[in-house]
PDB file of C-alpha atoms in Angstrom:
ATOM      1  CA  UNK A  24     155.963  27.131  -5.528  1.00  0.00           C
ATOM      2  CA  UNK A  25     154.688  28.772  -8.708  1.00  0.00           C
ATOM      3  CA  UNK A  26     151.857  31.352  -8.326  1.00  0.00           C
ATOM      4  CA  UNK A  27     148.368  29.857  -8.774  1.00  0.00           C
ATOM      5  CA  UNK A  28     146.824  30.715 -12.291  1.00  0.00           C
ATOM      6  CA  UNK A  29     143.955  32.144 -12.308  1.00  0.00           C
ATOM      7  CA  UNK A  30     141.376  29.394 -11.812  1.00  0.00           C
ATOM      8  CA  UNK A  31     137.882  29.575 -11.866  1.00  0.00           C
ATOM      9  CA  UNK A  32     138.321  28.338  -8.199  1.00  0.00           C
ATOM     10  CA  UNK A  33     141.375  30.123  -7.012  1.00  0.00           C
ATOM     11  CA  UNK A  34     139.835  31.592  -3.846  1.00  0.00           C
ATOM     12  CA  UNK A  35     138.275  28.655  -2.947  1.00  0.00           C
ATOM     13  CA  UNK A  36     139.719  26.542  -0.341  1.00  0.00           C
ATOM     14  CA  UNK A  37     139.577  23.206  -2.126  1.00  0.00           C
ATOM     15  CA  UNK A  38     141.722  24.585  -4.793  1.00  0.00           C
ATOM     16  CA  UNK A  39     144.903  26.006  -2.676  1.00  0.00           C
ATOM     17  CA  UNK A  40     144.671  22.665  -0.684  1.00  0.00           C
ATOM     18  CA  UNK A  41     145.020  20.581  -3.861  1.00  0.00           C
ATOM     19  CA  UNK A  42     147.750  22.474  -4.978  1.00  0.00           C
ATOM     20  CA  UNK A  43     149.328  22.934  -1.651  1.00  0.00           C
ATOM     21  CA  UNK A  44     149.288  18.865  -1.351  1.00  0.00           C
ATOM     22  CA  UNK A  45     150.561  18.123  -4.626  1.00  0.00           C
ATOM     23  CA  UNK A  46     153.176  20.470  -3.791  1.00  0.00           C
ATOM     24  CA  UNK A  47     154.080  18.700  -0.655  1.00  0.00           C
ATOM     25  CA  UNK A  48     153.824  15.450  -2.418  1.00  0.00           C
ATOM     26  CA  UNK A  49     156.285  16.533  -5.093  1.00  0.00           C
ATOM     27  CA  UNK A  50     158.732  17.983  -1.922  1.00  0.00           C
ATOM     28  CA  UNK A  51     158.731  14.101  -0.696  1.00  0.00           C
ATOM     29  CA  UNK A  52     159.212  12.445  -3.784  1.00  0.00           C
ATOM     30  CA  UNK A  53     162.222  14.920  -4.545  1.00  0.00           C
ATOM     31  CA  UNK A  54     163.506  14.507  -1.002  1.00  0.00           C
ATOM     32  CA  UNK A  55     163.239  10.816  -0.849  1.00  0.00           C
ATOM     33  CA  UNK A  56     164.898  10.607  -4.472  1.00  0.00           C
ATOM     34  CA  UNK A  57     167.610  12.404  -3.288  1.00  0.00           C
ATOM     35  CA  UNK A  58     167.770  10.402  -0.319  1.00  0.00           C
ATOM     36  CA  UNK A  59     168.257   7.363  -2.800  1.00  0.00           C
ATOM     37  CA  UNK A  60     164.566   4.990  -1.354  1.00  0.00           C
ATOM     38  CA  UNK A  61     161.676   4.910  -2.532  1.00  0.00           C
ATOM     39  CA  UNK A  62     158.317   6.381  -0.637  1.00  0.00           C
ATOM     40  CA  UNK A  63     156.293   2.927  -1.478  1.00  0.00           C
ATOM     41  CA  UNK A  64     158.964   1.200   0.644  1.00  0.00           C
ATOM     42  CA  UNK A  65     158.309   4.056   3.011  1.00  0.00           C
ATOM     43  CA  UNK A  66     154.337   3.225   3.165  1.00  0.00           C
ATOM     44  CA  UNK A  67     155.353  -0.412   3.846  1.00  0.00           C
ATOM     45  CA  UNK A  68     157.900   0.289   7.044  1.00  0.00           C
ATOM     46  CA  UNK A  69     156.113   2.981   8.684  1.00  0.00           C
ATOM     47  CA  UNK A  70     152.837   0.694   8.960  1.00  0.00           C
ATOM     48  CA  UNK A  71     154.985  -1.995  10.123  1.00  0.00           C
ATOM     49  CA  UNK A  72     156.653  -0.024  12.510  1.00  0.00           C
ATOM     50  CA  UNK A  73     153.577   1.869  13.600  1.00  0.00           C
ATOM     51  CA  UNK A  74     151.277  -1.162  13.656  1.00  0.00           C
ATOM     52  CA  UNK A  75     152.887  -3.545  13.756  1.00  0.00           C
ATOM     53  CA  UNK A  76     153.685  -7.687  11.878  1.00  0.00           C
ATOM     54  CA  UNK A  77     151.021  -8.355   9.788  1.00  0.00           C
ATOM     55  CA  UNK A  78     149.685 -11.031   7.284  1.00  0.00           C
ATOM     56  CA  UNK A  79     150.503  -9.290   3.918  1.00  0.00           C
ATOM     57  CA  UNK A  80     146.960  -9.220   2.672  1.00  0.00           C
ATOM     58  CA  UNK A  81     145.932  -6.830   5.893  1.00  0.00           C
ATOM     59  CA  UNK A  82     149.120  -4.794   5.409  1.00  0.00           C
ATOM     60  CA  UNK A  83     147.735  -4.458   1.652  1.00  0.00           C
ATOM     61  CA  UNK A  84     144.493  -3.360   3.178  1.00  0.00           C
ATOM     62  CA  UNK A  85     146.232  -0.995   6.098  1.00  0.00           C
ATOM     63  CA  UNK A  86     148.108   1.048   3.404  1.00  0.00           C
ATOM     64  CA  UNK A  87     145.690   0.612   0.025  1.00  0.00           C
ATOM     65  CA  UNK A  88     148.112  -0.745  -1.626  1.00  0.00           C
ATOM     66  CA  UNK A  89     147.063  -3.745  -4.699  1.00  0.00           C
ATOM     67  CA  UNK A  90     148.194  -6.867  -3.042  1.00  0.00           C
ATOM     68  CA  UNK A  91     149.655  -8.342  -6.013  1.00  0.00           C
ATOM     69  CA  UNK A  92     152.131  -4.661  -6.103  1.00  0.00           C
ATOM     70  CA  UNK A  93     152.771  -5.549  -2.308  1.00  0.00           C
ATOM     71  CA  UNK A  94     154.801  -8.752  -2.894  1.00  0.00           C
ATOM     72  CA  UNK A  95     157.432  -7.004  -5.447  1.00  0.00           C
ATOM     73  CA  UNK A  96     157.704  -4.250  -2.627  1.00  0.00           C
ATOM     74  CA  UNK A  97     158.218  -6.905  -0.120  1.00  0.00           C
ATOM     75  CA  UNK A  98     160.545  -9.225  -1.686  1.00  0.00           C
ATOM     76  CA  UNK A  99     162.664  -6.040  -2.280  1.00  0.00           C
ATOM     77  CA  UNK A 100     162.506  -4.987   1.296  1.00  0.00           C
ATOM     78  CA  UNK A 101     163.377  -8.164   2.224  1.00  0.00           C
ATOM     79  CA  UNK A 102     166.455  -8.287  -0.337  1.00  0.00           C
ATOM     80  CA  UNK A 103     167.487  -5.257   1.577  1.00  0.00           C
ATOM     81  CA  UNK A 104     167.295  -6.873   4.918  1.00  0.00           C
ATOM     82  CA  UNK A 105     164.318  -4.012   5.731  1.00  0.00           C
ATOM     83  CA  UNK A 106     161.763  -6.833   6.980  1.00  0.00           C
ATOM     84  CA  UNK A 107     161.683 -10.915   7.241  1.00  0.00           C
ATOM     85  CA  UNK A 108     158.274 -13.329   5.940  1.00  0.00           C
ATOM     86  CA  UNK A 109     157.371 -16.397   7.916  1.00  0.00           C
ATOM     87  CA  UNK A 110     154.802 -18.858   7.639  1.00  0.00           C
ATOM     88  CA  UNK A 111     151.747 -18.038   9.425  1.00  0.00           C
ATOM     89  CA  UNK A 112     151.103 -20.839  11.969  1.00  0.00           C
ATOM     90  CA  UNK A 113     147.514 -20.219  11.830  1.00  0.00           C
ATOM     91  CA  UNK A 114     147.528 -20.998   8.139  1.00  0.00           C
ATOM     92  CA  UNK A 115     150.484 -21.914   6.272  1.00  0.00           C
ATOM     93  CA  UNK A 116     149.567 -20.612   3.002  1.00  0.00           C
ATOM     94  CA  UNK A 117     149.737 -16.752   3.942  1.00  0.00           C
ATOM     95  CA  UNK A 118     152.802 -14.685   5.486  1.00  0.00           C
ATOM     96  CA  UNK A 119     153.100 -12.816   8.228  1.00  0.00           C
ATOM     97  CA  UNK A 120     155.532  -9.427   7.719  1.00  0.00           C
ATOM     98  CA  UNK A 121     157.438  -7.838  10.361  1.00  0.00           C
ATOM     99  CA  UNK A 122     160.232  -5.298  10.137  1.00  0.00           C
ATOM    100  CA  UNK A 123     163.718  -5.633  11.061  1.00  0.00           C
ATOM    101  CA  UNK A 124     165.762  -3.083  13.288  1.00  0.00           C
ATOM    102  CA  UNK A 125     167.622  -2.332  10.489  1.00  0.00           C
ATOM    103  CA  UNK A 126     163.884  -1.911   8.767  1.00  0.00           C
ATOM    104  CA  UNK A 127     163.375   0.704  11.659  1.00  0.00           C
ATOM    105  CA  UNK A 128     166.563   2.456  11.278  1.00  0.00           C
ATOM    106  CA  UNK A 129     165.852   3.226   7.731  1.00  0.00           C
ATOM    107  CA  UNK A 130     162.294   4.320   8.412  1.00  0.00           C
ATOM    108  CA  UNK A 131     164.042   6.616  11.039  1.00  0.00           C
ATOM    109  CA  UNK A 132     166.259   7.672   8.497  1.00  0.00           C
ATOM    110  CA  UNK A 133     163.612   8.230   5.568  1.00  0.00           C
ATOM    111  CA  UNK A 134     161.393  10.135   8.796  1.00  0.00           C
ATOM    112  CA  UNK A 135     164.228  12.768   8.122  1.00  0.00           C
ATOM    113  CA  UNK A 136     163.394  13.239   4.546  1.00  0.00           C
ATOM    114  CA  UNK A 137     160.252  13.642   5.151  1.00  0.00           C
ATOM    115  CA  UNK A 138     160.685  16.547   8.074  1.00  0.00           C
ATOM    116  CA  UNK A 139     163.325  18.195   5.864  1.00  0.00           C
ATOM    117  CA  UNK A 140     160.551  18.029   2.832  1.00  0.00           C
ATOM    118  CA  UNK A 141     158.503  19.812   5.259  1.00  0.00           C
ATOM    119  CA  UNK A 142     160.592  22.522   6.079  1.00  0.00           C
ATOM    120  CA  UNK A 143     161.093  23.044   2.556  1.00  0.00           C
ATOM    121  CA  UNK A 144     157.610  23.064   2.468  1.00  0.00           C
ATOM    122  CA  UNK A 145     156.852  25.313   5.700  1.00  0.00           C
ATOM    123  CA  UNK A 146     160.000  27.675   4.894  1.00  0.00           C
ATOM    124  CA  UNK A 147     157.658  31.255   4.717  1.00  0.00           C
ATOM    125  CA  UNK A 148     155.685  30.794   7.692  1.00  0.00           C
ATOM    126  CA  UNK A 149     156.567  31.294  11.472  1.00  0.00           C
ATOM    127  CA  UNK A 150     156.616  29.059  13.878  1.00  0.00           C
ATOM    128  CA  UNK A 151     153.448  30.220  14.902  1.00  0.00           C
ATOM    129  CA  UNK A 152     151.642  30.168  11.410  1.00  0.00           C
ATOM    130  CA  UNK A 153     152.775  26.530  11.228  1.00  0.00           C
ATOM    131  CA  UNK A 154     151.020  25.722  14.696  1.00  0.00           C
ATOM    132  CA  UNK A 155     147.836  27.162  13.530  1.00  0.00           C
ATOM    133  CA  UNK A 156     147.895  25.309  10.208  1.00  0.00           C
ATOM    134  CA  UNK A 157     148.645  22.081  12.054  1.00  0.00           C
ATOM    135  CA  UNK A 158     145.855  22.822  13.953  1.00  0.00           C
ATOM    136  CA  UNK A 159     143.338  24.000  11.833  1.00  0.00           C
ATOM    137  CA  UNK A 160     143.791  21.236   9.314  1.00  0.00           C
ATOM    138  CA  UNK A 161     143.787  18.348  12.257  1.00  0.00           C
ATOM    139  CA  UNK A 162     140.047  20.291  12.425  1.00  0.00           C
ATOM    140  CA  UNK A 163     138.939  20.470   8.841  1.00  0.00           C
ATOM    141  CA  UNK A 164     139.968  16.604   9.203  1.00  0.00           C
ATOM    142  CA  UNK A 165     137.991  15.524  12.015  1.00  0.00           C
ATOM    143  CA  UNK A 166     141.764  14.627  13.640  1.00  0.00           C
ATOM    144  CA  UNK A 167     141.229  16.805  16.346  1.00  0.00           C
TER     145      UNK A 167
END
């Protein structure tokens, strides 16, 4: 990472975690470009896996993604075999998602991107250092 210029609000916590999340984000895009997927599809999986089938409009909702951007994300995960749509039997005009194993073996497999972006990320502290950040951000974010 590039050292921070000097900002008005260098030495102000706000400021280094901005910068140290955009570089983390830029990490996982890089890793998961590498890794040839895409982190939307990523989003979309993990909730699935984590939470759960759901009616696309919730899923929408769950990850804050537009639900019109959704269905083009879907209808490529399901081209890819990474989830299946069915009629809801409740009300046949919405969908219900659900991911596939071979949905969960790719969020498995995109879970190691993300760990090695980390890393990359993590690389000058000790193992210790990185405990303590864990924990002290889990605290700054109510998480705790």
């Amino acid at each position: 990472m590039k050292k921070s210029p000097n900002h008005r609000l260098s030495d102000h916590v706000l400021f280094a975690l901005g910068r140290s999340s955009q570089h983390a984000q830029r990490l996982v895009r890089q890793h998961m470009t590498d890794g040839g997927v895409r982190t939307q599809h990523y989003h979309v999986l993990a909730s699935l896996s984590d939470e759960g089938e759901a009616v696309q409009a919730t899923l929408a909702d769950r990850i804050g993604f537009d639900r019109s951007d959704l269905v083009t994300l879907l209808d490529e995960l399901e081209e890819l075999k990474f989830l299946a749509r069915r009629v809801d039997p409740a009300d046949r005009r919405r969908k219900i998602v659900a991911i596939t194993l071979a949905g969960e073996r790719q969020v498995d497999a995109m879970d190691e991107l993300i760990r090695a972006a980390e890393a990359e990320l993590l690389e000058p502290l000790t193992a210790a250092e990185r405990k303590t950040l864990l924990a002290l951000l889990r605290r700054v974010s109510g998480d705790q």
